[in-house]
Amino acid sequence: MAMPQDLHLRSHADEDLSHQLHHPLDEPIAEDHRKHPSPAVQKAKRVASLDIFRGLTVALMVLVDGAGGEWPVIGHAPWDGCNLADFVMPFFLFIVGMAIPLSLKRMPSRAMAVRRVAIRTLKLLFWGLLLQGGYSHAPDDLSYGVDMKRIRWCGILQRIALTYLVVALMEIFTKRARPEDQLPVRFSIFRLYYLQWLLGVCILVIYLSLIYGMYVPDWEFRVHYTDSPDFGKVFTVACGTRGKLDQPCNAVGYVDRQVLGINHMYQHPAWRRSKACTENSPHEGPFKKDAPSWCQAPFEPEGLLSSFSAILSTIIGVHCGHVLVHLKAHLDRLKHWVGMGLALLLIGFILHFTNAIPLNKQLYSFSYVCVTAGAAAIVFSTFYFLVDIVGIRSFFLPFEWIGMNAMLVYVMAAAGIFEGFFNGWFYESPNNTLVYWVRKHIFIKLWHSTRVGILLYVIFAQILFWAIIAGVLHGLGIYWKL
């Protein structure tokens, strides 16, 4: 699950934003500001909690990707429900949204802001296709390359690119308030950015209309797993319905099959671990003899309709960024973030536990948006209180270092590029490499447990290792920017 550019949208916000540039996006910077910038403009104070939150999210991604197979409780839920891994993507989108107002407020003109957004979007799409489109087979497969008939068009960075593009353009063309504007009434910030909330409502209405109103016909697929006894066979999945939120007959999958093409979707969906598919659920395992045919079908977890709904997570993040820009007192900020986070959690849990709209990451359901965005607001508020107010910062330095070089850690650790490089240097067998030796002899054998050994390997040999590397690079002033 890129990481975000905002992976590299930095949170250069001042404690007192009243000293920021006094201009909207569509006006040029005044001459006196260029010649005599204020001290705040010369050296903006970072919001360390946002870097730490970003770093924690990248670390969680590395953790669930590396150890989720052995620890299903932290891996993606097979369908309905929400495990630790299911918080990673919406946390990224929330962080992307929150950083947008902090980044774009320094743009001297709309044209320059649009150009910056477009370039970063293209960069995210490029890296997304390269890392998750099928070209890279790291870390275990030493080959590379992808059949264009089967390239995967969607992925983590592609979803981030889409939501970033839409919400950043929304911010550019709807923003009228200046950073120094202070709002006298608590809810004035909602009225000030009402157009953005109106866009969010429109997205929600369109998403719900499509997911509940679109007719899903029967569909067929060919099994491409060479290890499957059904390899090469074509199966037909009976649907002929509308409004279903189950695995085979939902509108999210139908839209992706029609637009992307079934061969360009993710071939190993989490639903393969469903109880309907395997006795080992929620672990991977052989399919049941009476498992439905759709267990072997592809499904795109970062597909088009679900990514459309994911824009809502970024819009909520943008709102929290506006709070940071316009509200000056720490207590006012915290009350707004925590109050909104608790309200979103309440709405999401009510929708889920009344069976109105279940929590579902694969569909990016509205209850899932509420619960994960609410959790993001609460987690960020906690970091903001501990780090930016109380001053407990050194304890979280590893996460802060990762957060300041998030793209590097994502590519090297989460996408497996660094391990793939070392796996290319083997002795007699591709399974006899330095990476395999360290994992087996230092972690698994030492603890006499594959599950515990892999978990500790991911924590120390991946997350902590890259935190140290990121810290060294931070000391040298080296960052991977998009």
Short mmCIF file of C-alpha atoms in Angstrom, two decimals:
data_model
loop_
_atom_site.label_atom_id
_atom_site.label_comp_id
_atom_site.label_asym_id
_atom_site.label_seq_id
_atom_site.Cartn_x
_atom_site.Cartn_y
_atom_site.Cartn_z
CA MET A 1 0.00 0.00 0.00
CA ALA A 2 3.58 5.30 -1.16
CA MET A 3 3.51 6.38 -0.46
CA PRO A 4 2.53 9.49 -0.55
CA GLN A 5 3.80 12.27 -1.81
CA ASP A 6 2.86 13.63 0.45
CA LEU A 7 5.13 11.46 0.63
CA HIS A 8 6.82 14.65 0.22
CA LEU A 9 4.40 17.44 0.70
CA ARG A 10 6.17 18.90 3.71
CA SER A 11 4.37 20.41 6.66
CA HIS A 12 6.29 23.69 6.92
CA ALA A 13 3.77 25.43 9.14
CA ASP A 14 4.64 28.07 11.72
CA GLU A 15 3.37 28.08 15.24
CA ASP A 16 2.04 31.53 14.42
CA LEU A 17 0.88 31.48 10.82
CA SER A 18 0.02 35.18 10.92
CA HIS A 19 3.53 35.87 9.64
CA GLN A 20 3.00 33.92 6.43
CA LEU A 21 2.76 35.44 2.95
CA HIS A 22 -0.31 37.67 2.64
CA HIS A 23 -1.69 36.64 -0.72
CA PRO A 24 -4.20 34.20 -2.25
CA LEU A 25 -3.04 31.64 -4.78
CA ASP A 26 -4.05 33.68 -7.78
CA GLU A 27 -2.10 36.81 -6.82
CA PRO A 28 1.66 37.35 -7.25
CA ILE A 29 3.88 37.73 -4.19
CA ALA A 30 4.31 41.35 -3.23
CA GLU A 31 7.66 42.87 -4.05
CA ASP A 32 8.50 43.74 -0.47
CA HIS A 33 7.98 40.12 0.55
CA ARG A 34 10.51 38.98 -2.01
CA LYS A 35 13.11 41.49 -0.95
CA HIS A 36 12.49 41.48 2.78
CA PRO A 37 10.97 38.15 3.78
CA SER A 38 9.92 37.83 7.37
CA PRO A 39 11.86 35.46 9.65
CA ALA A 40 8.96 33.03 9.49
CA VAL A 41 9.16 32.91 5.70
CA GLN A 42 12.93 32.47 5.78
CA LYS A 43 12.77 29.48 8.08
CA ALA A 44 9.40 27.86 8.61
CA LYS A 45 8.92 25.67 11.64
CA ARG A 46 7.90 22.12 10.75
CA VAL A 47 4.95 20.43 12.35
CA ALA A 48 6.95 17.45 13.60
CA SER A 49 3.83 15.46 14.45
CA LEU A 50 2.85 15.27 10.77
CA ASP A 51 6.26 13.85 9.83
CA ILE A 52 5.97 11.36 12.68
CA PHE A 53 2.48 10.31 11.63
CA ARG A 54 3.71 9.85 8.05
CA GLY A 55 6.66 7.80 9.27
CA LEU A 56 4.45 5.63 11.46
CA THR A 57 2.19 4.92 8.49
CA VAL A 58 5.11 3.90 6.28
CA ALA A 59 6.41 1.68 9.09
CA LEU A 60 2.97 0.06 9.41
CA MET A 61 2.98 -0.63 5.68
CA VAL A 62 6.36 -2.34 5.91
CA LEU A 63 5.16 -4.31 8.94
CA VAL A 64 1.92 -5.61 7.44
CA ASP A 65 3.51 -6.37 4.06
CA GLY A 66 6.38 -8.28 5.64
CA ALA A 67 4.66 -10.03 8.55
CA GLY A 68 0.97 -9.98 7.60
CA GLY A 69 1.16 -13.44 6.05
CA GLU A 70 2.25 -14.97 9.38
CA TRP A 71 0.05 -12.68 11.49
CA PRO A 72 -3.36 -12.36 9.74
CA VAL A 73 -4.64 -10.13 12.54
CA ILE A 74 -2.44 -7.34 11.18
CA GLY A 75 -2.98 -8.21 7.50
CA HIS A 76 -5.87 -7.05 5.35
CA ALA A 77 -9.32 -8.33 6.28
CA PRO A 78 -10.44 -10.90 3.67
CA TRP A 79 -13.61 -8.85 3.05
CA ASP A 80 -15.79 -7.09 5.65
CA GLY A 81 -13.99 -5.84 8.74
CA CYS A 82 -10.96 -3.70 9.45
CA ASN A 83 -7.55 -5.00 10.52
CA LEU A 84 -4.37 -3.01 11.14
CA ALA A 85 -3.32 -3.14 7.46
CA ASP A 86 -6.63 -1.60 6.43
CA PHE A 87 -5.75 1.66 8.18
CA VAL A 88 -2.58 2.24 6.16
CA MET A 89 -4.05 3.53 2.89
CA PRO A 90 -6.58 5.94 4.46
CA PHE A 91 -3.90 7.21 6.84
CA PHE A 92 -1.74 8.02 3.82
CA LEU A 93 -4.62 9.80 2.09
CA PHE A 94 -5.44 11.76 5.25
CA ILE A 95 -1.78 12.86 5.53
CA VAL A 96 -1.71 13.81 1.84
CA GLY A 97 -4.81 15.94 2.36
CA MET A 98 -3.56 17.55 5.54
CA ALA A 99 -0.29 18.58 3.91
CA ILE A 100 -1.94 20.16 0.83
CA PRO A 101 -2.98 23.48 2.47
CA LEU A 102 0.42 23.73 4.15
CA SER A 103 2.24 23.24 0.87
CA LEU A 104 0.11 25.21 -1.58
CA LYS A 105 -0.20 28.30 0.62
CA ARG A 106 3.32 29.26 -0.44
CA MET A 107 2.60 29.09 -4.17
CA PRO A 108 2.83 32.56 -5.79
CA SER A 109 0.19 31.84 -8.47
CA ARG A 110 -2.45 29.34 -9.48
CA ALA A 111 -0.59 28.46 -12.67
CA MET A 112 2.54 27.54 -10.73
CA ALA A 113 0.50 25.53 -8.21
CA VAL A 114 -1.28 23.58 -10.98
CA ARG A 115 2.04 22.85 -12.68
CA ARG A 116 3.51 21.53 -9.44
CA VAL A 117 0.47 19.33 -8.78
CA ALA A 118 0.50 17.95 -12.34
CA ILE A 119 4.20 17.07 -12.23
CA ARG A 120 3.93 15.33 -8.87
CA THR A 121 0.88 13.40 -10.04
CA LEU A 122 2.76 12.12 -13.10
CA LYS A 123 5.72 11.11 -10.95
CA LEU A 124 3.46 9.17 -8.59
CA LEU A 125 1.80 7.40 -11.52
CA PHE A 126 5.19 6.48 -13.01
CA TRP A 127 6.51 4.97 -9.79
CA GLY A 128 3.20 3.25 -9.13
CA LEU A 129 3.21 1.49 -12.50
CA LEU A 130 6.89 0.59 -12.18
CA LEU A 131 6.58 -0.89 -8.67
CA GLN A 132 3.09 -2.40 -8.74
CA GLY A 133 2.22 -2.70 -12.40
CA GLY A 134 4.09 -5.99 -12.68
CA TYR A 135 7.44 -4.78 -14.04
CA SER A 136 9.25 -5.23 -10.73
CA HIS A 137 9.18 -8.76 -9.27
CA ALA A 138 11.22 -7.89 -6.17
CA PRO A 139 12.23 -9.10 -3.72
CA ASP A 140 11.94 -12.87 -4.32
CA ASP A 141 11.75 -13.16 -8.11
CA LEU A 142 14.99 -12.05 -9.75
CA SER A 143 13.36 -11.44 -13.13
CA TYR A 144 11.71 -8.26 -14.29
CA GLY A 145 9.35 -7.14 -17.03
CA VAL A 146 5.60 -7.29 -17.61
CA ASP A 147 3.33 -8.47 -20.40
CA MET A 148 1.40 -5.36 -21.44
CA LYS A 149 -1.66 -7.55 -21.90
CA ARG A 150 -1.59 -8.18 -18.17
CA ILE A 151 -0.12 -5.00 -16.67
CA ARG A 152 -1.86 -3.84 -13.50
CA TRP A 153 -3.00 -0.25 -14.01
CA CYS A 154 -4.03 0.50 -10.44
CA GLY A 155 -2.12 0.42 -7.16
CA ILE A 156 -1.22 2.32 -4.03
CA LEU A 157 0.69 5.20 -5.61
CA GLN A 158 -1.83 5.44 -8.44
CA ARG A 159 -4.66 5.90 -5.94
CA ILE A 160 -2.65 8.50 -4.06
CA ALA A 161 -1.95 10.28 -7.35
CA LEU A 162 -5.67 10.41 -8.23
CA THR A 163 -6.83 11.68 -4.85
CA TYR A 164 -3.96 14.17 -4.63
CA LEU A 165 -4.72 15.55 -8.10
CA VAL A 166 -8.44 16.00 -7.45
CA VAL A 167 -8.14 17.47 -3.96
CA ALA A 168 -5.13 19.68 -4.71
CA LEU A 169 -6.93 21.20 -7.72
CA MET A 170 -9.99 21.64 -5.51
CA GLU A 171 -7.86 23.52 -2.99
CA ILE A 172 -6.28 25.69 -5.68
CA PHE A 173 -9.51 26.76 -7.36
CA THR A 174 -11.85 27.06 -4.35
CA LYS A 175 -9.58 28.57 -1.71
CA ARG A 176 -10.21 32.23 -0.93
CA ALA A 177 -9.04 32.56 2.66
CA ARG A 178 -5.53 33.71 3.51
CA PRO A 179 -3.33 31.82 5.98
CA GLU A 180 -3.36 34.76 8.39
CA ASP A 181 -7.17 34.90 8.51
CA GLN A 182 -8.35 33.93 11.98
CA LEU A 183 -11.86 32.56 12.35
CA PRO A 184 -13.92 33.94 15.25
CA VAL A 185 -16.48 31.13 15.34
CA ARG A 186 -15.55 27.47 15.73
CA PHE A 187 -17.61 26.30 12.76
CA SER A 188 -16.65 29.20 10.51
CA ILE A 189 -14.03 26.98 8.91
CA PHE A 190 -16.79 24.74 7.52
CA ARG A 191 -18.54 27.74 5.96
CA LEU A 192 -15.29 29.15 4.66
CA TYR A 193 -14.60 26.00 2.66
CA TYR A 194 -18.19 24.99 1.95
CA LEU A 195 -17.45 24.33 -1.74
CA GLN A 196 -15.01 21.61 -0.77
CA TRP A 197 -17.56 19.95 1.49
CA LEU A 198 -20.13 20.27 -1.28
CA LEU A 199 -17.75 18.41 -3.60
CA GLY A 200 -17.36 15.72 -0.94
CA VAL A 201 -21.14 15.33 -0.65
CA CYS A 202 -21.43 15.03 -4.45
CA ILE A 203 -18.74 12.33 -4.48
CA LEU A 204 -20.52 10.41 -1.72
CA VAL A 205 -23.92 10.63 -3.45
CA ILE A 206 -22.50 9.48 -6.78
CA TYR A 207 -20.59 6.63 -5.14
CA LEU A 208 -23.59 5.37 -3.17
CA SER A 209 -25.87 5.71 -6.21
CA LEU A 210 -23.51 3.60 -8.31
CA ILE A 211 -22.69 0.97 -5.72
CA TYR A 212 -26.32 0.37 -4.80
CA GLY A 213 -28.04 1.20 -8.08
CA MET A 214 -25.79 -0.25 -10.80
CA TYR A 215 -26.89 -3.53 -12.33
CA VAL A 216 -24.16 -6.22 -12.20
CA PRO A 217 -24.62 -8.93 -14.88
CA ASP A 218 -23.09 -12.39 -14.97
CA TRP A 219 -19.39 -12.40 -15.81
CA GLU A 220 -16.67 -14.87 -16.64
CA PHE A 221 -12.93 -15.22 -16.12
CA ARG A 222 -10.09 -17.56 -17.02
CA VAL A 223 -7.88 -19.10 -14.31
CA HIS A 224 -4.26 -17.98 -14.80
CA TYR A 225 -2.67 -19.68 -11.77
CA THR A 226 -0.30 -22.29 -13.18
CA ASP A 227 -0.40 -24.24 -9.89
CA SER A 228 -4.20 -24.49 -9.95
CA PRO A 229 -5.82 -27.73 -11.15
CA ASP A 230 -8.26 -25.43 -12.98
CA PHE A 231 -5.50 -23.62 -14.90
CA GLY A 232 -6.80 -22.40 -18.25
CA LYS A 233 -10.45 -23.09 -17.45
CA VAL A 234 -13.12 -20.43 -17.94
CA PHE A 235 -15.72 -19.98 -15.21
CA THR A 236 -18.94 -18.00 -15.22
CA VAL A 237 -20.02 -16.13 -12.06
CA ALA A 238 -23.78 -15.73 -11.74
CA CYS A 239 -24.90 -12.29 -10.57
CA GLY A 240 -27.73 -10.56 -12.43
CA THR A 241 -28.44 -8.26 -9.50
CA ARG A 242 -27.88 -4.78 -8.10
CA GLY A 243 -27.04 -3.37 -4.68
CA LYS A 244 -24.98 -6.37 -3.52
CA LEU A 245 -21.86 -5.78 -1.43
CA ASP A 246 -20.55 -9.36 -1.50
CA GLN A 247 -17.36 -10.50 -3.20
CA PRO A 248 -18.54 -11.61 -6.66
CA CYS A 249 -21.42 -9.26 -7.44
CA ASN A 250 -20.51 -5.77 -6.23
CA ALA A 251 -20.49 -2.72 -8.52
CA VAL A 252 -16.86 -1.86 -7.64
CA GLY A 253 -15.56 -5.03 -9.29
CA TYR A 254 -17.97 -4.66 -12.22
CA VAL A 255 -16.73 -1.15 -13.06
CA ASP A 256 -13.11 -2.31 -12.96
CA ARG A 257 -13.82 -5.33 -15.17
CA GLN A 258 -15.56 -3.13 -17.71
CA VAL A 259 -13.10 -0.21 -17.74
CA LEU A 260 -9.72 -1.71 -16.81
CA GLY A 261 -10.27 -5.21 -18.16
CA ILE A 262 -10.18 -8.33 -16.00
CA ASN A 263 -6.60 -9.16 -17.05
CA HIS A 264 -5.36 -5.80 -15.69
CA MET A 265 -6.68 -6.31 -12.17
CA TYR A 266 -4.93 -7.58 -9.03
CA GLN A 267 -4.53 -11.35 -9.31
CA HIS A 268 -4.16 -12.18 -5.59
CA PRO A 269 -7.04 -10.43 -3.78
CA ALA A 270 -7.49 -10.76 -0.03
CA TRP A 271 -10.83 -12.49 -0.52
CA ARG A 272 -8.90 -15.70 -1.34
CA ARG A 273 -8.51 -16.00 2.45
CA SER A 274 -12.28 -15.80 3.03
CA LYS A 275 -14.08 -18.58 4.93
CA ALA A 276 -15.99 -19.39 1.76
CA CYS A 277 -12.71 -20.11 -0.03
CA THR A 278 -10.35 -21.84 2.41
CA GLU A 279 -10.50 -23.83 5.63
CA ASN A 280 -7.43 -21.95 6.85
CA SER A 281 -9.15 -18.54 6.87
CA PRO A 282 -7.95 -15.93 7.67
CA HIS A 283 -4.64 -17.58 6.68
CA GLU A 284 -3.76 -18.49 3.12
CA GLY A 285 -4.39 -22.10 2.25
CA PRO A 286 -5.69 -24.53 -0.34
CA PHE A 287 -9.18 -23.85 -1.58
CA LYS A 288 -12.09 -25.90 -0.30
CA LYS A 289 -13.37 -28.57 -2.64
CA ASP A 290 -16.71 -26.77 -2.78
CA ALA A 291 -15.20 -23.27 -2.91
CA PRO A 292 -17.08 -20.94 -5.27
CA SER A 293 -15.35 -20.25 -8.57
CA TRP A 294 -14.89 -16.53 -7.84
CA CYS A 295 -12.28 -17.44 -5.19
CA GLN A 296 -9.81 -17.78 -8.07
CA ALA A 297 -10.91 -14.58 -9.83
CA PRO A 298 -8.98 -11.29 -9.79
CA PHE A 299 -10.21 -8.19 -7.96
CA GLU A 300 -8.72 -4.69 -7.84
CA PRO A 301 -8.52 -3.32 -4.25
CA GLU A 302 -7.32 0.04 -5.56
CA GLY A 303 -9.84 0.21 -8.40
CA LEU A 304 -11.66 3.11 -10.00
CA LEU A 305 -14.92 3.35 -8.06
CA SER A 306 -13.28 2.62 -4.71
CA SER A 307 -10.61 5.25 -5.47
CA PHE A 308 -13.41 7.70 -6.24
CA SER A 309 -14.71 7.12 -2.70
CA ALA A 310 -11.15 7.38 -1.34
CA ILE A 311 -11.12 11.08 -2.30
CA LEU A 312 -13.28 11.62 0.78
CA SER A 313 -10.40 10.57 3.07
CA THR A 314 -8.20 13.22 1.48
CA ILE A 315 -10.89 15.91 1.73
CA ILE A 316 -11.18 15.23 5.46
CA GLY A 317 -7.41 15.52 5.72
CA VAL A 318 -7.51 18.87 3.90
CA HIS A 319 -10.04 20.12 6.42
CA CYS A 320 -7.72 19.18 9.29
CA GLY A 321 -4.93 21.02 7.48
CA HIS A 322 -7.14 24.12 7.30
CA VAL A 323 -7.62 23.87 11.06
CA LEU A 324 -3.86 23.96 11.49
CA VAL A 325 -3.58 26.99 9.21
CA HIS A 326 -6.42 29.13 10.60
CA LEU A 327 -6.79 28.22 14.28
CA LYS A 328 -3.89 29.57 16.33
CA ALA A 329 -4.39 28.09 19.79
CA HIS A 330 -3.29 24.52 20.47
CA LEU A 331 -6.44 23.78 22.46
CA ASP A 332 -8.74 25.03 19.69
CA ARG A 333 -6.98 22.83 17.17
CA LEU A 334 -7.13 19.77 19.39
CA LYS A 335 -10.80 20.25 20.23
CA HIS A 336 -11.66 20.51 16.55
CA TRP A 337 -9.61 17.47 15.47
CA VAL A 338 -10.65 15.24 18.37
CA GLY A 339 -14.31 16.25 18.17
CA MET A 340 -14.43 15.55 14.45
CA GLY A 341 -12.51 12.29 14.85
CA LEU A 342 -14.88 10.99 17.52
CA ALA A 343 -17.93 11.99 15.47
CA LEU A 344 -16.59 10.15 12.41
CA LEU A 345 -15.80 7.06 14.48
CA LEU A 346 -19.32 7.07 15.93
CA ILE A 347 -20.95 7.39 12.51
CA GLY A 348 -18.78 4.64 11.03
CA PHE A 349 -19.39 2.18 13.86
CA ILE A 350 -23.13 2.80 13.82
CA LEU A 351 -23.28 2.15 10.07
CA HIS A 352 -21.22 -1.03 10.45
CA PHE A 353 -22.80 -2.61 13.52
CA THR A 354 -26.35 -1.89 12.33
CA ASN A 355 -25.42 -3.67 9.05
CA ALA A 356 -26.39 -0.57 7.11
CA ILE A 357 -22.97 -0.16 5.45
CA PRO A 358 -20.27 -2.64 6.53
CA LEU A 359 -16.64 -1.67 7.01
CA ASN A 360 -14.92 -2.78 3.81
CA LYS A 361 -11.52 -1.64 2.56
CA GLN A 362 -11.88 -3.41 -0.81
CA LEU A 363 -15.04 -1.39 -1.59
CA TYR A 364 -13.86 1.69 0.32
CA SER A 365 -17.31 1.87 1.91
CA PHE A 366 -18.59 5.05 3.58
CA SER A 367 -18.41 3.47 7.05
CA TYR A 368 -14.78 2.59 6.30
CA VAL A 369 -14.10 6.20 5.30
CA CYS A 370 -15.58 7.45 8.57
CA VAL A 371 -13.82 4.99 10.89
CA THR A 372 -10.38 5.30 9.29
CA ALA A 373 -10.52 9.10 8.90
CA GLY A 374 -11.74 9.42 12.48
CA ALA A 375 -8.91 7.20 13.68
CA ALA A 376 -6.42 9.26 11.66
CA ALA A 377 -7.62 12.48 13.30
CA ILE A 378 -7.31 10.94 16.76
CA VAL A 379 -3.84 9.50 16.11
CA PHE A 380 -2.56 12.76 14.66
CA SER A 381 -4.04 14.72 17.59
CA THR A 382 -2.21 12.42 19.98
CA PHE A 383 1.11 13.01 18.22
CA TYR A 384 0.44 16.75 18.02
CA PHE A 385 -0.19 16.91 21.78
CA LEU A 386 2.82 14.79 22.73
CA VAL A 387 5.32 16.24 20.25
CA ASP A 388 4.36 19.79 19.31
CA ILE A 389 2.84 20.80 22.65
CA VAL A 390 4.46 18.70 25.39
CA GLY A 391 7.74 18.41 23.51
CA ILE A 392 8.26 14.62 23.71
CA ARG A 393 10.03 14.36 20.38
CA SER A 394 13.21 12.32 20.75
CA PHE A 395 11.25 9.13 21.50
CA PHE A 396 9.58 9.36 18.06
CA LEU A 397 12.70 10.31 16.08
CA PRO A 398 12.83 7.01 14.10
CA PHE A 399 9.30 7.66 12.79
CA GLU A 400 10.15 11.31 12.09
CA TRP A 401 13.20 10.31 10.06
CA ILE A 402 11.16 7.83 8.05
CA GLY A 403 8.45 10.44 7.54
CA MET A 404 10.95 12.91 6.10
CA ASN A 405 12.20 10.32 3.58
CA ALA A 406 9.00 8.33 3.15
CA MET A 407 9.35 7.66 -0.57
CA LEU A 408 12.82 6.19 -0.10
CA VAL A 409 11.68 3.83 2.66
CA TYR A 410 8.58 2.82 0.72
CA VAL A 411 10.52 1.93 -2.41
CA MET A 412 13.43 0.23 -0.69
CA ALA A 413 11.59 -1.57 2.13
CA ALA A 414 7.87 -1.86 1.38
CA ALA A 415 8.35 -2.48 -2.35
CA GLY A 416 11.29 -4.80 -1.66
CA ILE A 417 13.80 -3.17 -4.02
CA PHE A 418 16.68 -3.23 -1.52
CA GLU A 419 16.14 -6.90 -0.62
CA GLY A 420 15.71 -7.73 -4.29
CA PHE A 421 19.13 -6.24 -5.01
CA PHE A 422 20.81 -8.41 -2.37
CA ASN A 423 18.87 -11.49 -3.46
CA GLY A 424 20.50 -11.06 -6.84
CA TRP A 425 23.83 -12.07 -5.23
CA PHE A 426 23.32 -15.71 -4.24
CA TYR A 427 25.50 -18.77 -3.66
CA GLU A 428 24.60 -21.89 -5.70
CA SER A 429 20.85 -21.31 -5.27
CA PRO A 430 18.62 -18.19 -5.45
CA ASN A 431 17.31 -19.25 -2.02
CA ASN A 432 20.80 -19.02 -0.54
CA THR A 433 21.32 -15.26 -0.12
CA LEU A 434 22.37 -12.89 2.63
CA VAL A 435 18.74 -11.84 3.20
CA TYR A 436 17.55 -15.44 3.61
CA TRP A 437 20.52 -16.29 5.84
CA VAL A 438 19.91 -13.34 8.19
CA ARG A 439 16.19 -14.04 8.39
CA LYS A 440 16.67 -17.76 9.03
CA HIS A 441 19.70 -17.89 11.35
CA ILE A 442 19.51 -14.61 13.28
CA PHE A 443 15.78 -14.35 13.72
CA ILE A 444 13.82 -17.55 13.03
CA LYS A 445 16.25 -20.14 14.48
CA LEU A 446 17.16 -17.93 17.42
CA TRP A 447 13.53 -17.68 18.51
CA HIS A 448 12.55 -21.19 17.37
CA SER A 449 9.49 -19.73 15.71
CA THR A 450 8.85 -18.70 12.12
CA ARG A 451 6.06 -16.31 13.12
CA VAL A 452 8.03 -14.53 15.84
CA GLY A 453 11.24 -14.59 13.80
CA ILE A 454 9.67 -12.96 10.76
CA LEU A 455 7.95 -10.33 12.91
CA LEU A 456 11.24 -9.40 14.60
CA TYR A 457 13.07 -9.46 11.25
CA VAL A 458 10.63 -6.93 9.82
CA ILE A 459 10.83 -4.70 12.90
CA PHE A 460 14.61 -4.65 13.23
CA ALA A 461 16.09 -5.54 9.83
CA GLN A 462 13.62 -3.46 7.84
CA ILE A 463 11.83 -0.75 9.84
CA LEU A 464 14.58 0.13 12.35
CA PHE A 465 17.33 -0.33 9.73
CA TRP A 466 15.68 2.11 7.33
CA ALA A 467 14.86 4.51 10.14
CA ILE A 468 18.60 4.73 10.87
CA ILE A 469 19.42 5.16 7.18
CA ALA A 470 16.77 7.89 6.90
CA GLY A 471 18.20 9.57 10.01
CA VAL A 472 21.69 9.61 8.50
CA LEU A 473 20.33 11.05 5.25
CA HIS A 474 18.41 13.67 7.22
CA GLY A 475 21.61 14.70 8.92
CA LEU A 476 23.19 15.10 5.50
CA GLY A 477 20.18 17.01 4.18
CA ILE A 478 19.38 14.34 1.55
CA TYR A 479 15.72 13.61 0.75
CA TRP A 480 13.93 11.78 -2.05
CA LYS A 481 11.55 14.40 -3.36
CA LEU A 482 8.78 13.94 -5.89
#
